[in-house]
Coordinates of C-alpha atoms and ligand atoms in Angstrom, one line a residue:
M81 CA 31.0 7.2 -141.6
A82 CA 34.3 7.0 -143.3
T83 CA 34.4 8.0 -147.0
H84 CA 36.8 6.1 -149.2
H85 CA 39.2 8.4 -151.1
G86 CA 40.5 6.7 -154.2
R87 CA 39.5 5.6 -157.6
I88 CA 36.9 3.1 -156.4
E89 CA 33.8 4.3 -154.5
A90 CA 31.6 1.2 -154.4
V91 CA 31.9 -2.6 -154.2
I92 CA 28.8 -4.5 -155.4
F93 CA 28.4 -8.1 -154.6
D94 CA 26.3 -10.9 -156.0
L95 CA 24.8 -13.0 -153.2
D96 CA 24.5 -16.7 -153.9
D97 CA 27.9 -18.5 -154.1
T98 CA 29.6 -15.1 -153.9
L99 CA 28.9 -14.0 -150.3
T100 CA 27.3 -17.3 -149.3
D101 CA 28.6 -20.8 -149.9
W102 CA 26.1 -23.1 -151.5
G103 CA 28.7 -25.9 -151.5
G104 CA 27.2 -27.4 -148.4
Q105 CA 23.5 -27.2 -149.3
S106 CA 22.2 -30.3 -147.5
I107 CA 18.6 -30.7 -148.7
T108 CA 17.1 -30.8 -152.2
W109 CA 15.0 -28.0 -153.6
E110 CA 12.0 -30.3 -153.4
Q111 CA 12.6 -31.0 -149.7
F112 CA 12.8 -27.2 -149.2
F113 CA 9.9 -26.1 -151.4
G114 CA 7.6 -29.1 -150.8
P115 CA 6.6 -28.2 -147.3
R116 CA 6.2 -24.5 -148.2
T117 CA 4.0 -25.3 -151.1
N118 CA 2.0 -27.6 -148.8
T119 CA 1.5 -24.7 -146.4
I120 CA 0.1 -22.5 -149.1
H121 CA -2.1 -25.3 -150.3
R122 CA -3.5 -25.8 -146.8
F123 CA -4.0 -22.1 -146.3
L124 CA -5.9 -21.6 -149.6
S125 CA -8.0 -24.7 -149.0
E126 CA -8.9 -23.5 -145.5
S127 CA -10.0 -20.2 -147.2
N128 CA -12.4 -22.3 -149.3
H129 CA -10.5 -22.2 -152.6
Q130 CA -10.9 -25.3 -154.7
L131 CA -7.4 -26.6 -155.4
P132 CA -6.0 -29.7 -157.2
P133 CA -4.4 -32.3 -154.9
V134 CA -1.3 -31.1 -153.1
D135 CA 1.2 -33.1 -155.2
E136 CA -0.4 -31.7 -158.4
F137 CA -0.3 -28.2 -156.9
Y138 CA 3.4 -28.6 -156.2
T139 CA 4.1 -29.8 -159.7
I140 CA 2.1 -26.8 -161.2
I141 CA 4.1 -24.3 -159.2
D142 CA 7.4 -26.1 -159.9
Q143 CA 6.7 -26.1 -163.6
A144 CA 5.6 -22.4 -163.6
T145 CA 8.9 -21.6 -161.9
R146 CA 11.0 -23.6 -164.4
S147 CA 9.1 -22.0 -167.3
I148 CA 9.5 -18.4 -166.2
W149 CA 13.2 -18.9 -165.7
E150 CA 13.6 -20.5 -169.1
E151 CA 11.8 -17.6 -170.7
A152 CA 13.8 -15.1 -168.6
K153 CA 17.0 -16.5 -170.0
K154 CA 15.9 -15.3 -173.5
T155 CA 15.0 -11.8 -172.5
W156 CA 16.6 -11.1 -169.1
I157 CA 13.1 -9.9 -168.0
I158 CA 11.8 -11.7 -164.9
P159 CA 8.5 -11.6 -163.1
S160 CA 8.6 -11.8 -159.3
I161 CA 7.5 -14.9 -157.4
G162 CA 4.4 -13.0 -156.4
D163 CA 3.4 -12.3 -160.0
M164 CA 4.1 -15.9 -160.9
M165 CA 1.9 -17.2 -158.0
L166 CA -0.9 -14.9 -158.9
Q167 CA -0.8 -16.2 -162.5
V168 CA -0.9 -19.8 -161.3
F169 CA -3.9 -19.0 -159.1
I170 CA -5.6 -17.3 -162.0
D171 CA -4.9 -20.3 -164.3
L172 CA -6.4 -22.6 -161.6
G173 CA -9.5 -20.5 -161.6
L174 CA -9.2 -19.2 -158.1
D175 CA -11.0 -16.1 -157.0
V176 CA -7.8 -14.0 -156.7
E177 CA -9.8 -11.0 -155.4
R178 CA -9.8 -12.9 -152.1
I179 CA -6.1 -13.7 -152.1
D180 CA -3.4 -11.3 -150.7
I181 CA -0.2 -12.4 -152.5
D182 CA 2.0 -10.6 -149.9
E183 CA 0.3 -12.7 -147.2
I184 CA 0.9 -15.9 -149.3
L185 CA 4.6 -15.0 -149.5
V186 CA 4.8 -14.4 -145.7
I187 CA 3.2 -17.8 -145.2
Y188 CA 5.7 -19.3 -147.7
D189 CA 8.2 -18.7 -144.8
W190 CA 11.3 -18.2 -146.9
G191 CA 14.7 -18.5 -145.1
P192 CA 18.2 -19.8 -145.4
L193 CA 18.6 -23.3 -147.0
P194 CA 20.1 -25.8 -144.6
G195 CA 23.9 -26.1 -145.1
V196 CA 24.2 -22.7 -146.9
V197 CA 26.3 -20.3 -144.9
P198 CA 28.5 -17.2 -145.5
Y199 CA 32.2 -18.0 -146.4
A200 CA 34.5 -17.8 -143.4
D201 CA 35.9 -14.5 -144.7
T202 CA 32.6 -12.9 -145.8
I203 CA 32.0 -10.8 -142.7
P204 CA 35.7 -9.9 -142.1
V205 CA 35.9 -8.6 -145.7
L206 CA 32.6 -6.6 -145.5
E207 CA 33.9 -5.2 -142.2
E208 CA 37.1 -4.2 -143.8
L209 CA 35.4 -2.6 -146.8
R210 CA 33.1 -0.7 -144.5
D211 CA 36.1 0.5 -142.4
R212 CA 37.8 1.7 -145.6
G213 CA 34.7 3.7 -146.4
Y214 CA 33.5 1.9 -149.5
K215 CA 29.9 2.0 -150.4
I216 CA 28.7 -1.6 -150.4
G217 CA 25.9 -2.9 -152.7
L218 CA 24.2 -6.2 -153.2
L219 CA 22.7 -7.3 -156.5
T220 CA 21.1 -10.7 -156.8
N221 CA 19.4 -12.5 -159.7
S222 CA 16.6 -13.6 -157.5
F223 CA 12.9 -13.7 -158.4
L224 CA 12.1 -13.2 -154.7
P225 CA 11.5 -9.6 -153.5
M226 CA 14.3 -8.2 -151.4
W227 CA 12.4 -8.4 -148.2
M228 CA 12.4 -12.2 -148.6
R229 CA 16.2 -12.4 -149.3
D230 CA 16.7 -10.0 -146.3
I231 CA 15.4 -12.8 -144.1
E232 CA 18.6 -14.8 -145.0
L233 CA 20.8 -11.7 -144.7
E234 CA 19.5 -11.1 -141.2
V235 CA 20.1 -14.7 -140.2
Y236 CA 23.6 -14.6 -141.6
D237 CA 24.2 -11.2 -139.9
L238 CA 25.0 -9.6 -143.3
L239 CA 22.1 -7.2 -143.6
Q240 CA 23.9 -4.3 -141.8
Y241 CA 26.7 -4.0 -144.3
F242 CA 24.8 -2.9 -147.4
D243 CA 24.1 0.7 -148.5
A244 CA 21.9 -0.6 -151.3
R245 CA 20.3 -4.0 -152.0
V246 CA 18.7 -4.9 -155.3
T247 CA 16.9 -8.1 -156.4
A248 CA 15.9 -8.8 -160.0
A249 CA 12.3 -9.4 -158.8
D250 CA 12.0 -5.8 -157.7
V251 CA 13.6 -4.3 -160.8
G252 CA 12.1 -6.7 -163.4
Y253 CA 15.4 -7.4 -165.1
L254 CA 18.1 -10.0 -164.5
K255 CA 21.9 -9.6 -164.8
P256 CA 23.4 -9.2 -167.3
H257 CA 20.8 -6.6 -168.4
P258 CA 22.3 -3.1 -168.0
F259 CA 19.2 -1.7 -166.3
I260 CA 19.7 -3.7 -163.1
Y261 CA 23.4 -2.5 -162.8
Q262 CA 22.3 1.1 -163.5
R263 CA 19.6 0.9 -160.8
T264 CA 22.2 -0.3 -158.3
L265 CA 24.7 2.4 -159.2
E266 CA 22.0 5.0 -158.9
L267 CA 21.0 3.8 -155.4
L268 CA 24.7 3.9 -154.4
E269 CA 25.0 7.4 -156.0
T270 CA 28.1 6.3 -158.0
T271 CA 29.1 5.6 -161.6
P272 CA 30.3 2.4 -163.3
E273 CA 34.0 3.4 -163.5
K274 CA 34.1 3.9 -159.8
A275 CA 32.5 0.5 -159.0
V276 CA 33.7 -3.0 -158.7
F277 CA 31.3 -5.9 -159.2
V278 CA 32.0 -9.3 -157.6
G279 CA 30.1 -12.4 -158.8
D280 CA 30.4 -16.0 -159.6
R281 CA 28.5 -16.4 -162.9
P282 CA 30.4 -15.4 -165.9
K283 CA 27.5 -15.1 -168.3
N284 CA 25.4 -13.1 -165.8
D285 CA 27.5 -11.3 -163.2
I286 CA 30.7 -10.7 -165.2
A287 CA 29.3 -10.2 -168.7
G288 CA 26.8 -7.7 -167.3
A289 CA 29.4 -5.8 -165.3
N290 CA 31.7 -5.7 -168.3
D291 CA 29.0 -4.4 -170.6
S292 CA 27.9 -1.8 -168.1
G293 CA 31.5 -0.5 -167.6
L294 CA 32.1 -1.8 -164.0
I295 CA 35.3 -3.5 -163.0
S296 CA 34.5 -7.2 -162.9
V297 CA 35.8 -9.7 -160.4
L298 CA 35.0 -13.4 -160.9
M299 CA 34.5 -15.2 -157.6
D300 CA 35.7 -18.7 -158.4
P301 CA 35.9 -20.8 -155.2
P302 CA 37.0 -24.4 -155.5
H303 CA 33.4 -25.9 -155.3
L304 CA 32.4 -24.0 -158.4
N305 CA 33.6 -24.9 -161.8
R306 CA 32.0 -22.3 -164.1
D307 CA 32.5 -22.3 -167.8
L308 CA 33.8 -18.9 -168.8
D309 CA 32.2 -19.3 -172.2
G310 CA 34.3 -16.5 -173.7
V311 CA 33.6 -14.0 -170.9
V312 CA 36.7 -12.3 -169.6
P313 CA 36.7 -11.0 -166.1
D314 CA 39.0 -8.1 -165.1
F315 CA 40.1 -10.1 -162.1
T316 CA 39.5 -13.6 -160.7
I317 CA 39.6 -14.6 -157.0
S318 CA 39.0 -17.8 -155.2
S319 CA 38.2 -16.2 -151.8
L320 CA 36.8 -12.8 -150.9
T321 CA 39.9 -11.8 -149.0
E322 CA 41.8 -11.7 -152.3
L323 CA 39.6 -8.8 -153.3
L324 CA 41.3 -6.4 -150.8
P325 CA 44.7 -6.2 -152.6
I326 CA 42.9 -5.8 -155.9
L327 CA 41.1 -2.8 -154.6
D328 CA 44.4 -1.4 -153.3
G329 CA 45.9 -1.9 -156.7
L330 CA 43.0 -0.1 -158.5
D331 CA 43.3 2.9 -156.1
A332 CA 47.1 3.0 -156.9
Q333 CA 46.4 3.3 -160.6
I334 CA 45.1 6.9 -160.4
Ligands
LIG64 MG1 25.7 -16.2 -157.6

């Protein structure tokens, strides 16, 4: 494998709206999650657990999801979807000794949302970075474990490009908390000043990268209209291809 010789060793990407384009999302969250929640409801009912009616079950899970995210925005600490489900089941009085949460998550059948696809230049840019010898990381603020998000990466043919993949669920912290950046840098065996972070959310991706000493690149494609809210990225791009000359420029600064 090529090793990149220059100031920058690693390029770390956010996933949603950075490598994949959510602008074409063609169904609502309820349409996506509803059938999946129904499947879990059916599975648990068939295993002789006493559950509320399916609509109520959906509402309980939906509210639990909203409430953990609301809490997480105060502390940047996030439980995983599995921990959340387990707590919901405990609160419903289910015999959780008889429930295998990993099995529940497999039954949940996570996958790409209809209409969400990589940008046209996502794969060409990742190919180019790999050819240039950069280490490539992925760091997503997801409460799903990485193996679930990997299902999407595999469908999009992106999985092969990453030397390290980190989801907030597996680490317990969300961007902008420094811990999750440190963890990703450790996995890539690099240091903040040798790493570029590319993400679309100023308050999470960019503020966190800045605080942790990485070079920050705001991905600002036309379908997003993010409020910077005082956060200052080192660079701003509207397509991933624009990242390549930025990396050239950083290497030339030695
Ligand atoms: Mg994003």
